[in-house]
CSV table of C-alpha atoms and ligand atoms in Angstrom, one decimal:
chain,number,residue,atom,x,y,z
A,48,MET,CA,-5.2,88.0,37.9
A,49,ARG,CA,-6.4,84.8,36.4
A,50,ASP,CA,-9.3,83.3,38.2
A,51,SER,CA,-10.7,80.0,37.1
A,52,ALA,CA,-13.0,77.3,38.4
A,53,ALA,CA,-12.6,73.8,37.0
A,54,ALA,CA,-13.8,70.3,37.8
A,55,PRO,CA,-10.9,67.9,38.2
A,56,ALA,CA,-11.1,64.2,37.5
A,57,ASN,CA,-12.8,63.3,40.8
A,58,GLY,CA,-15.7,65.7,40.1
A,59,ALA,CA,-15.0,68.1,43.0
A,60,ARG,CA,-14.9,71.7,42.0
A,61,GLU,CA,-11.7,73.6,42.4
A,62,THR,CA,-10.6,77.2,41.8
A,63,THR,CA,-7.3,78.6,40.8
A,64,ILE,CA,-6.5,82.2,41.6
A,65,ASP,CA,-3.3,83.7,40.3
A,66,VAL,CA,-1.2,86.1,42.3
A,67,ALA,CA,0.1,88.3,39.5
A,68,LEU,CA,3.6,89.3,40.4
A,69,GLY,CA,5.5,89.0,37.0
A,70,ASP,CA,8.1,86.3,37.1
A,71,ARG,CA,7.2,85.6,40.8
A,72,SER,CA,3.5,84.9,40.0
A,73,TYR,CA,2.0,81.8,41.5
A,74,PRO,CA,-1.3,80.0,41.7
A,75,ILE,CA,-3.5,79.5,44.7
A,76,VAL,CA,-5.5,76.3,44.2
A,77,ILE,CA,-8.6,76.0,46.5
A,78,GLY,CA,-10.4,72.7,46.5
A,79,GLU,CA,-11.1,69.4,48.4
A,80,ASP,CA,-8.8,66.5,48.8
A,81,LEU,CA,-5.7,68.1,47.3
A,82,LEU,CA,-3.2,66.4,49.5
A,83,GLY,CA,-3.4,63.1,47.6
A,84,SER,CA,-2.4,64.8,44.3
A,85,ALA,CA,0.2,67.2,45.9
A,86,ALA,CA,3.1,65.6,44.1
A,87,GLU,CA,1.8,66.2,40.6
A,88,ARG,CA,0.6,69.7,41.4
A,89,ILE,CA,4.1,70.6,43.0
A,90,ALA,CA,5.9,69.0,40.0
A,91,ALA,CA,3.8,71.1,37.6
A,92,SER,CA,5.1,74.3,39.3
A,93,LEU,CA,8.5,73.1,40.3
A,94,PRO,CA,9.7,70.2,38.0
A,95,ALA,CA,12.2,67.9,39.6
A,96,ALA,CA,12.2,69.7,43.0
A,97,ARG,CA,12.4,67.3,46.0
A,98,CYS,CA,10.3,68.2,49.0
A,99,ALA,CA,11.1,68.6,52.7
A,100,VAL,CA,7.9,69.1,54.7
A,101,VAL,CA,7.8,71.4,57.7
A,102,SER,CA,4.8,70.8,60.0
A,103,ASP,CA,3.7,70.8,63.6
A,104,THR,CA,2.9,67.7,65.7
A,105,THR,CA,-0.9,68.1,65.5
A,106,VAL,CA,-1.1,68.6,61.8
A,107,ALA,CA,1.5,65.9,61.1
A,108,GLU,CA,-0.5,63.4,63.1
A,109,LEU,CA,-3.8,64.3,61.5
A,110,HIS,CA,-2.9,64.9,57.8
A,111,LEU,CA,0.7,64.1,56.9
A,112,SER,CA,0.0,60.6,55.6
A,113,PRO,CA,-1.7,61.4,52.2
A,114,LEU,CA,0.8,64.2,51.5
A,115,LYS,CA,3.8,61.9,52.4
A,116,LYS,CA,2.4,59.1,50.3
A,117,SER,CA,1.9,61.4,47.3
A,118,LEU,CA,5.4,62.7,47.5
A,119,SER,CA,7.0,59.4,48.3
A,120,ASP,CA,5.2,57.6,45.4
A,121,ALA,CA,6.6,60.3,43.1
A,122,LYS,CA,10.1,59.9,44.7
A,123,LEU,CA,10.1,63.5,45.7
A,124,TYR,CA,10.0,63.1,49.5
A,125,LEU,CA,13.1,64.1,51.5
A,126,GLY,CA,11.5,63.9,54.9
A,127,GLU,CA,9.7,66.0,57.5
A,128,VAL,CA,10.7,68.4,60.2
A,129,VAL,CA,8.1,68.7,62.9
A,130,VAL,CA,7.8,71.5,65.5
A,131,GLN,CA,5.6,72.0,68.5
A,132,PRO,CA,2.3,73.6,67.7
A,133,GLY,CA,1.8,77.2,68.8
A,134,GLU,CA,3.1,80.7,68.4
A,135,ALA,CA,6.2,80.0,70.6
A,136,SER,CA,7.6,78.1,67.7
A,137,LYS,CA,8.1,81.3,65.7
A,138,SER,CA,11.4,82.0,67.5
A,139,PHE,CA,15.1,82.1,66.8
A,140,PRO,CA,15.9,78.9,68.5
A,141,VAL,CA,13.2,76.9,66.6
A,142,LEU,CA,14.2,78.7,63.3
A,143,ALA,CA,17.8,77.6,63.9
A,144,ASP,CA,16.8,74.0,64.6
A,145,VAL,CA,14.4,73.7,61.7
A,146,SER,CA,17.0,75.2,59.2
A,147,GLU,CA,19.7,72.8,60.4
A,148,GLN,CA,17.3,69.8,60.2
A,149,LEU,CA,16.4,70.8,56.6
A,150,LEU,CA,20.1,70.9,55.7
A,151,GLU,CA,20.4,67.4,57.3
A,152,LEU,CA,17.6,66.2,55.1
A,153,GLY,CA,19.8,67.2,52.2
A,154,VAL,CA,17.6,70.0,50.8
A,155,GLU,CA,19.5,71.5,47.9
A,156,ARG,CA,19.1,74.8,45.8
A,157,GLY,CA,16.7,73.1,43.4
A,158,ASP,CA,14.6,71.6,46.1
A,159,CYS,CA,11.6,73.0,48.0
A,160,VAL,CA,10.3,73.4,51.5
A,161,VAL,CA,6.7,72.6,52.0
A,162,ALA,CA,5.1,74.6,54.8
A,163,PHE,CA,2.2,72.3,55.9
A,164,GLY,CA,0.3,73.8,58.8
A,165,GLY,CA,-1.3,76.9,60.1
A,166,GLY,CA,0.2,80.5,60.0
A,167,VAL,CA,2.9,79.6,62.6
A,168,VAL,CA,4.4,76.9,60.4
A,169,GLY,CA,3.9,79.0,57.3
A,170,ASP,CA,5.8,81.9,58.7
A,171,LEU,CA,8.5,79.8,60.2
A,172,ALA,CA,9.1,77.5,57.3
A,173,GLY,CA,8.7,80.3,54.8
A,174,PHE,CA,11.5,82.3,56.7
A,175,ALA,CA,13.7,79.1,56.8
A,176,ALA,CA,13.2,78.5,53.0
A,177,SER,CA,14.1,82.1,52.3
A,178,ILE,CA,17.5,81.9,54.1
A,179,LEU,CA,18.4,78.2,53.5
A,180,ARG,CA,21.2,78.1,51.0
A,181,ARG,CA,20.3,81.8,50.3
A,182,GLY,CA,16.8,80.8,49.2
A,183,VAL,CA,15.2,77.5,48.2
A,184,ARG,CA,11.7,77.3,46.7
A,185,LEU,CA,8.6,77.3,48.9
A,186,VAL,CA,5.2,75.6,48.6
A,187,GLN,CA,2.5,76.6,51.1
A,188,ILE,CA,-0.1,74.0,52.1
A,189,PRO,CA,-2.1,75.9,54.7
A,190,THR,CA,-4.3,73.9,57.1
A,191,THR,CA,-6.1,76.5,59.2
A,192,LEU,CA,-8.7,78.9,57.9
A,193,LEU,CA,-6.5,81.8,58.9
A,194,ALA,CA,-3.6,80.4,56.9
A,195,GLN,CA,-5.8,79.6,53.8
A,196,VAL,CA,-7.3,83.1,53.7
A,197,ASP,CA,-4.3,85.1,54.8
A,198,SER,CA,-0.9,84.0,55.9
A,199,SER,CA,-0.1,81.5,53.2
A,200,VAL,CA,-0.7,84.2,50.4
A,201,GLY,CA,1.5,87.3,49.9
A,202,GLY,CA,5.0,86.2,50.9
A,203,LYS,CA,5.4,87.6,54.3
A,204,THR,CA,7.5,85.3,56.6
A,205,GLY,CA,8.9,85.8,60.1
A,206,ILE,CA,9.4,85.1,63.7
A,207,ASP,CA,8.6,86.9,66.9
A,208,THR,CA,11.0,88.4,69.4
A,209,ARG,CA,10.7,89.9,72.9
A,210,GLN,CA,10.2,93.3,71.2
A,211,GLY,CA,7.1,92.2,69.3
A,212,LYS,CA,5.5,90.1,66.6
A,213,ASN,CA,7.0,89.4,63.2
A,214,LEU,CA,9.8,92.0,63.7
A,215,ILE,CA,12.3,89.6,62.0
A,216,GLY,CA,11.4,88.2,58.7
A,217,THR,CA,11.4,88.4,54.9
A,218,PHE,CA,9.2,88.9,51.9
A,219,TYR,CA,9.5,85.6,50.1
A,220,GLN,CA,6.8,84.5,47.7
A,221,PRO,CA,5.8,80.8,47.5
A,222,SER,CA,5.8,79.0,44.1
A,223,LEU,CA,2.4,77.5,44.9
A,224,VAL,CA,-0.4,77.5,47.5
A,225,LEU,CA,-2.6,74.5,47.9
A,226,ALA,CA,-5.6,75.2,50.1
A,227,ASP,CA,-7.3,71.9,50.8
A,228,THR,CA,-10.7,72.9,52.4
A,229,LYS,CA,-11.2,69.4,53.7
A,230,VAL,CA,-8.4,69.6,56.2
A,231,LEU,CA,-10.4,72.3,58.0
A,232,ASP,CA,-12.8,69.6,59.2
A,233,THR,CA,-10.4,68.7,62.0
A,234,LEU,CA,-9.7,72.3,63.1
A,235,SER,CA,-11.0,73.3,66.6
A,236,GLU,CA,-14.0,75.6,66.7
A,237,ARG,CA,-11.9,78.2,68.5
A,238,ASP,CA,-9.1,78.1,65.8
A,239,PHE,CA,-11.8,78.2,63.0
A,240,ARG,CA,-13.5,81.2,64.6
A,241,ALA,CA,-10.1,83.1,65.0
A,242,GLY,CA,-9.4,82.5,61.3
A,243,TYR,CA,-12.8,83.8,60.6
A,244,ALA,CA,-11.9,87.1,62.0
A,245,GLU,CA,-9.4,87.5,59.0
A,246,VAL,CA,-12.2,86.6,56.6
A,247,VAL,CA,-14.4,89.3,58.1
A,248,LYS,CA,-11.4,91.7,57.7
A,249,TYR,CA,-11.6,91.6,53.8
A,250,GLY,CA,-15.3,92.7,54.1
A,251,LEU,CA,-14.5,95.5,56.6
A,252,LEU,CA,-11.6,96.9,54.7
A,253,GLY,CA,-12.9,97.0,51.2
A,254,ASP,CA,-16.0,95.0,50.4
A,255,ALA,CA,-19.2,96.0,52.2
A,256,ASP,CA,-21.3,93.4,50.3
A,257,PHE,CA,-19.0,90.6,51.4
A,258,PHE,CA,-19.5,91.7,55.0
A,259,ALA,CA,-23.2,91.9,54.6
A,260,TRP,CA,-23.3,88.3,53.2
A,261,LEU,CA,-21.1,87.1,56.1
A,262,ASP,CA,-23.2,89.0,58.6
A,263,ARG,CA,-26.3,87.1,57.2
A,264,ASP,CA,-24.9,83.6,56.3
A,265,TRP,CA,-21.9,83.2,58.7
A,266,GLN,CA,-23.5,80.1,60.2
A,267,ASP,CA,-23.4,78.4,56.8
A,268,VAL,CA,-19.6,79.1,56.6
A,269,PHE,CA,-19.1,77.7,60.1
A,270,ALA,CA,-21.2,74.6,59.3
A,271,ASP,CA,-19.8,74.1,55.8
A,272,ARG,CA,-23.3,74.2,54.3
A,273,GLY,CA,-23.6,74.5,50.5
A,274,ASP,CA,-20.6,76.3,49.1
A,275,ALA,CA,-20.5,79.0,51.8
A,276,ARG,CA,-17.2,78.0,53.2
A,277,ARG,CA,-15.4,77.8,49.8
A,278,ARG,CA,-17.0,81.2,48.8
A,279,ALA,CA,-15.7,82.8,51.9
A,280,ILE,CA,-12.1,81.4,51.3
A,281,GLU,CA,-12.2,82.2,47.6
A,282,THR,CA,-13.4,85.8,48.1
A,283,SER,CA,-10.8,86.4,50.8
A,284,CYS,CA,-7.9,84.9,48.7
A,285,ARG,CA,-9.1,87.0,45.6
A,286,ALA,CA,-9.0,90.1,47.8
A,287,LYS,CA,-5.6,89.4,49.2
A,288,ALA,CA,-4.1,88.4,45.8
A,289,ALA,CA,-5.4,91.6,44.3
A,290,VAL,CA,-3.8,93.7,47.1
A,291,VAL,CA,-0.5,91.8,47.0
A,292,ALA,CA,-0.4,92.2,43.2
A,293,LYS,CA,-0.7,96.0,43.6
A,294,ASP,CA,1.7,96.5,46.5
A,295,GLU,CA,3.9,93.4,47.2
A,296,ARG,CA,6.2,95.0,49.7
A,297,GLU,CA,3.8,97.3,51.4
A,298,GLU,CA,5.3,100.4,49.8
A,299,SER,CA,2.4,102.3,48.3
A,300,GLY,CA,0.0,102.0,51.3
A,301,THR,CA,-2.4,99.5,49.6
A,302,ARG,CA,-1.0,96.5,51.4
A,303,ALA,CA,-1.1,98.3,54.7
A,304,LEU,CA,-4.9,98.2,54.5
A,305,LEU,CA,-4.6,94.4,55.4
A,306,ASN,CA,-3.3,95.5,58.8
A,307,LEU,CA,-6.7,96.7,59.8
A,308,GLY,CA,-6.9,96.0,63.5
A,309,HIS,CA,-3.4,94.7,63.6
A,310,THR,CA,-1.6,97.5,65.4
A,311,PHE,CA,-4.0,97.2,68.4
A,312,GLY,CA,-4.1,93.4,67.9
A,313,HIS,CA,-0.4,92.8,67.9
A,314,ALA,CA,0.1,94.9,71.0
A,315,LEU,CA,-2.6,92.8,72.8
A,316,GLU,CA,-1.0,89.6,71.6
A,317,THR,CA,2.5,90.7,72.8
A,318,PHE,CA,0.9,91.6,76.1
A,319,ALA,CA,-0.7,88.2,76.5
A,320,GLY,CA,2.6,86.6,75.6
A,321,TYR,CA,1.5,85.0,72.3
A,322,SER,CA,-0.2,82.3,74.2
A,323,ASP,CA,-3.6,80.4,74.2
A,324,ARG,CA,-4.9,83.3,76.3
A,325,LEU,CA,-5.4,85.2,73.1
A,326,LEU,CA,-5.1,83.7,69.6
A,327,HIS,CA,-3.9,85.9,66.7
A,328,GLY,CA,-7.4,86.1,65.1
A,329,GLU,CA,-9.0,86.9,68.5
A,330,ALA,CA,-6.6,89.8,69.0
A,331,ILE,CA,-7.3,91.1,65.5
A,332,ALA,CA,-11.1,90.9,66.2
A,333,ILE,CA,-10.6,93.1,69.2
A,334,GLY,CA,-8.2,95.3,67.2
A,335,MET,CA,-10.7,95.7,64.4
A,336,ARG,CA,-13.5,96.7,66.8
A,337,LEU,CA,-11.1,99.2,68.4
A,338,ALA,CA,-10.2,100.7,64.9
A,339,PHE,CA,-13.9,101.2,64.2
A,340,THR,CA,-14.6,102.7,67.6
A,341,TYR,CA,-11.5,105.0,67.2
A,342,SER,CA,-12.8,106.1,63.8
A,343,VAL,CA,-16.2,106.9,65.2
A,344,ALA,CA,-14.6,108.9,68.0
A,345,ASP,CA,-12.6,110.8,65.4
A,346,GLY,CA,-15.8,111.7,63.5
A,347,LEU,CA,-14.8,109.5,60.5
A,348,CYS,CA,-17.2,106.6,60.7
A,349,PRO,CA,-21.0,106.3,61.4
A,350,ALA,CA,-21.5,104.9,64.9
A,351,ASP,CA,-24.0,102.3,63.4
A,352,ASP,CA,-21.2,100.7,61.4
A,353,ALA,CA,-19.0,100.2,64.5
A,354,LEU,CA,-22.0,98.7,66.3
A,355,ARG,CA,-22.7,96.3,63.4
A,356,VAL,CA,-19.1,95.1,63.5
A,357,GLU,CA,-19.2,94.6,67.3
A,358,GLN,CA,-22.5,92.8,67.1
A,359,HIS,CA,-21.3,90.5,64.4
A,360,PHE,CA,-18.1,89.5,66.3
A,361,LYS,CA,-20.2,88.9,69.4
A,362,ALA,CA,-22.7,86.7,67.5
A,363,VAL,CA,-20.0,84.4,66.2
A,364,GLY,CA,-18.3,84.3,69.6
A,365,LEU,CA,-15.2,86.4,69.0
A,366,PRO,CA,-13.9,88.8,71.6
A,367,THR,CA,-14.4,92.5,71.2
A,368,GLN,CA,-13.2,94.1,74.3
A,369,ILE,CA,-9.8,94.4,76.0
A,370,ALA,CA,-11.6,93.1,79.1
A,371,ASP,CA,-12.5,90.0,77.2
A,372,ILE,CA,-8.9,88.8,77.5
A,373,PRO,CA,-8.7,86.3,80.3
A,374,GLY,CA,-6.5,87.1,83.3
A,375,GLU,CA,-4.7,90.3,83.7
A,376,THR,CA,-5.3,93.0,81.1
A,377,PRO,CA,-2.9,95.8,80.0
A,378,THR,CA,-2.8,99.4,81.2
A,379,PRO,CA,-3.2,102.2,78.6
A,380,GLN,CA,0.4,103.0,79.0
A,381,GLU,CA,1.5,99.5,78.4
A,382,LEU,CA,-0.7,99.2,75.4
A,383,LEU,CA,0.7,102.5,74.0
A,384,ARG,CA,4.2,101.4,74.5
A,385,LEU,CA,3.6,98.1,72.7
A,386,MET,CA,1.8,99.8,69.9
A,387,SER,CA,4.9,102.1,69.4
A,388,GLN,CA,7.0,99.0,68.7
A,389,ASP,CA,4.8,98.3,65.7
A,390,LYS,CA,6.5,98.1,62.2
A,391,LYS,CA,4.1,100.8,61.0
A,392,VAL,CA,5.9,103.4,63.1
A,393,LYS,CA,7.8,105.8,60.8
A,394,GLY,CA,10.0,108.6,62.1
A,395,GLY,CA,8.4,108.2,65.5
A,396,LYS,CA,4.9,108.6,64.1
A,397,LEU,CA,2.3,105.9,64.6
A,398,ALA,CA,0.1,105.0,61.6
A,399,LEU,CA,-3.3,103.3,62.0
A,400,VAL,CA,-5.6,101.8,59.5
A,401,LEU,CA,-8.9,103.7,60.2
A,402,VAL,CA,-12.3,103.4,58.5
A,403,ARG,CA,-14.9,105.8,57.0
A,404,GLY,CA,-17.4,103.0,57.3
A,405,ILE,CA,-17.7,99.2,56.6
A,406,GLY,CA,-15.7,98.5,53.4
A,407,ALA,CA,-13.9,101.8,53.5
A,408,ALA,CA,-10.5,101.5,55.2
A,409,PHE,CA,-7.6,104.0,54.8
A,410,VAL,CA,-4.3,104.6,56.3
A,411,GLU,CA,-3.9,107.5,58.7
A,412,PRO,CA,-0.2,108.1,58.8
A,413,ASP,CA,0.1,110.4,61.7
A,414,ILE,CA,-1.9,109.5,64.8
A,415,GLU,CA,-1.9,112.1,67.6
A,416,PRO,CA,-0.5,110.3,70.7
A,417,GLU,CA,-2.7,112.4,73.0
A,418,SER,CA,-5.9,111.3,71.3
A,419,LEU,CA,-4.8,107.7,71.1
A,420,SER,CA,-3.8,107.7,74.8
A,421,ALA,CA,-7.2,109.1,75.8
A,422,PHE,CA,-9.0,106.5,73.7
A,423,LEU,CA,-7.0,103.6,75.3
A,424,GLU,CA,-7.6,105.0,78.7
A,425,LYS,CA,-11.4,104.6,78.0
A,426,GLU,CA,-11.1,101.3,76.3
A,427,CYS,CA,-9.0,99.7,79.0
A,428,GLN,CA,-11.9,100.5,81.4
A,429,ARG,CA,-14.7,99.4,79.2
A,430,ARG,CA,-16.5,96.2,80.3
B,594,NAD,N1,2.5,85.9,56.9
B,594,NAD,C1,1.4,86.5,57.0
B,594,NAD,O1,1.0,87.4,56.1
B,594,NAD,C2,0.4,86.4,58.2
B,594,NAD,C3,-0.9,86.8,58.2
B,594,NAD,C4,-1.7,86.6,59.2
B,594,NAD,C5,-1.3,85.9,60.3
B,594,NAD,N2,0.0,85.4,60.3
B,594,NAD,C6,0.5,84.6,61.4
B,594,NAD,O2,-0.2,83.4,61.5
B,594,NAD,C7,-0.1,82.9,62.8
B,594,NAD,C8,-1.4,82.3,63.3
B,594,NAD,O3,-1.8,81.3,62.4
B,594,NAD,P1,-2.9,80.2,62.8
B,594,NAD,O4,-4.1,80.9,63.4
B,594,NAD,O5,-3.1,79.3,61.6
B,594,NAD,O6,-2.2,79.5,64.0
B,594,NAD,P2,-1.4,78.1,64.2
B,594,NAD,O7,-0.4,77.9,63.0
B,594,NAD,O8,-0.8,78.2,65.6
B,594,NAD,O9,-2.6,77.0,64.1
B,594,NAD,C9,-3.5,77.0,65.2
B,594,NAD,C10,-3.6,75.6,65.8
B,594,NAD,O10,-4.3,74.8,64.9
B,594,NAD,C11,-3.7,73.5,64.7
B,594,NAD,N3,-4.0,73.0,63.4
B,594,NAD,C12,-3.5,73.5,62.2
B,594,NAD,N4,-4.2,73.0,61.2
B,594,NAD,C13,-5.0,72.1,61.8
B,594,NAD,C14,-6.0,71.2,61.2
B,594,NAD,N5,-6.3,71.1,59.9
B,594,NAD,N6,-6.7,70.4,62.1
B,594,NAD,C15,-6.5,70.5,63.4
B,594,NAD,N7,-5.7,71.4,64.0
B,594,NAD,C16,-4.9,72.2,63.2
B,594,NAD,C17,-2.2,73.8,64.9
B,594,NAD,O11,-1.4,72.8,65.4
B,594,NAD,C18,-2.3,74.9,66.1
B,594,NAD,O12,-2.4,74.3,67.3
B,594,NAD,C19,0.4,84.1,63.7
B,594,NAD,O13,1.8,83.8,64.0
B,594,NAD,C20,0.3,85.3,62.8
B,594,NAD,O14,1.3,86.2,63.1
B,594,NAD,C21,0.9,85.7,59.2
C-alpha cells in the first residue's frame, strides 16, 4: 500500500493512499478543495473517459457547481442524475430510473459514473455503474464523513429490499476516490456524528491507540481543529484499504471484521424502516456497544472496555441503547428474526464480530441462538 503526503500547487497538504488490488488498485486522495481539479485528477486515472455525475438534491445544490465546471471546462461532462436524499433511494425503482437516465445521457463503455454524495449515492451509483453496459468505470467523490472513511472505499455497492439492507449488490471497485474534506463543512452535526461512529469502529476493531486518541481528542475532530479531522479520515482510510487489500470479497474473514456492530445495527435499521428515526451510523454505534456487552457477558472482554466504549459514544452524543431509538422499539423476537436475515448467516448459523477488548475484534462463526436470545431479552428492556 503506497501512502504519500504531498503539497499540491495551492499549498494545501493532501495524502494519497493506494488500495492495493493488483490491476484493480486505485488511489484514495484526501485533501481540501479537490472538486475544482476533479477533471485533471479523473483524466489521470481514466484518460478520455467522459463523466456522468450521480448525486442527491442536497449535495447537488451545495457542491455540484465546482465539479461540473471542472468537468465541463475539460469537455468531459455528460450531465447529472439527481436522486432524493435518504436511504429510500437505495431501492430497485430508483436503481432502474438512475440506470435509464445514465443511458439517456449517453454513457458508453469507456465513460465513467461519478458517485457524488454520501453512502447512499455511492452504493446506488456504484451498483448502477457495475451493471450499466455490463460495467462502466466508477469514480467515488464521497461527501459525508461516513462515505469518506468507509463506503466509498472497498467496492461494496448495493440497494436495500424489504428483507434487509444491502442484500442485492455487487463488489465493484472504483478507479479513484477523491475525499474533499472541505465539503464536510456543510454536513449536519447529526450526519457528522453518525459518520464518526464508523471512524471509532477502526479503533475498536484493531487499533486501541487510535481509539485512545479519539477518546481524548474527539472534540478537535468535530471542530476541525488542527489536523485532527484529516488524521481521523486518513487513519480510517488506511485501515480500510489494508483490510480490503487482504480480503477484497470477504472470503478469509479479515474483511468481516469491518462488520463490527453491523449485524445488530442492520437489524435495528431494518426495524426502524431505514428512516431518519435511526441513521446508519447511529445504528452501528448501538450495534458496537451491543457487541462489546455481548462479549463481556460471554466472558471474552473486560467489562471496563465495554464501559469506555459506551461512555465515549454517550460523550459525543451517539445512541447506545435500543431504547434510544425514538418511537416504538423492537421485541427480542423481532430483532432475532431480523438478525437471521443477515448476509453473515451461513448454513443457518449466525456469525457475529465479537471482541476480546478494545482493538481486538474477531469473528465468532457460530453464535448460540439461546444465548443471543437471552441477551436480546435483557437489552430490549435496558433503559
Ligand atoms: N458500501 C459500503 O461499504 C458501505 C459502508 C458503510 C455504509 N454504507 C452505506 O452508506 C449509507 C449511509 O451513508 P451516509 O451516512 O453517507 O448517508 P447519506 O448518503 O444518506 O447522507 C446523509 C445525508 O447527508 C446529506 N449530505 C451528503 N453530503 C453532504 C454535505 N457535504 N453537506 C450537507 N449534506 C450532505 C445527504 O443529502 C443526506 O441527506 C447506508 O446506506 C449504508 O448502508 C455502505
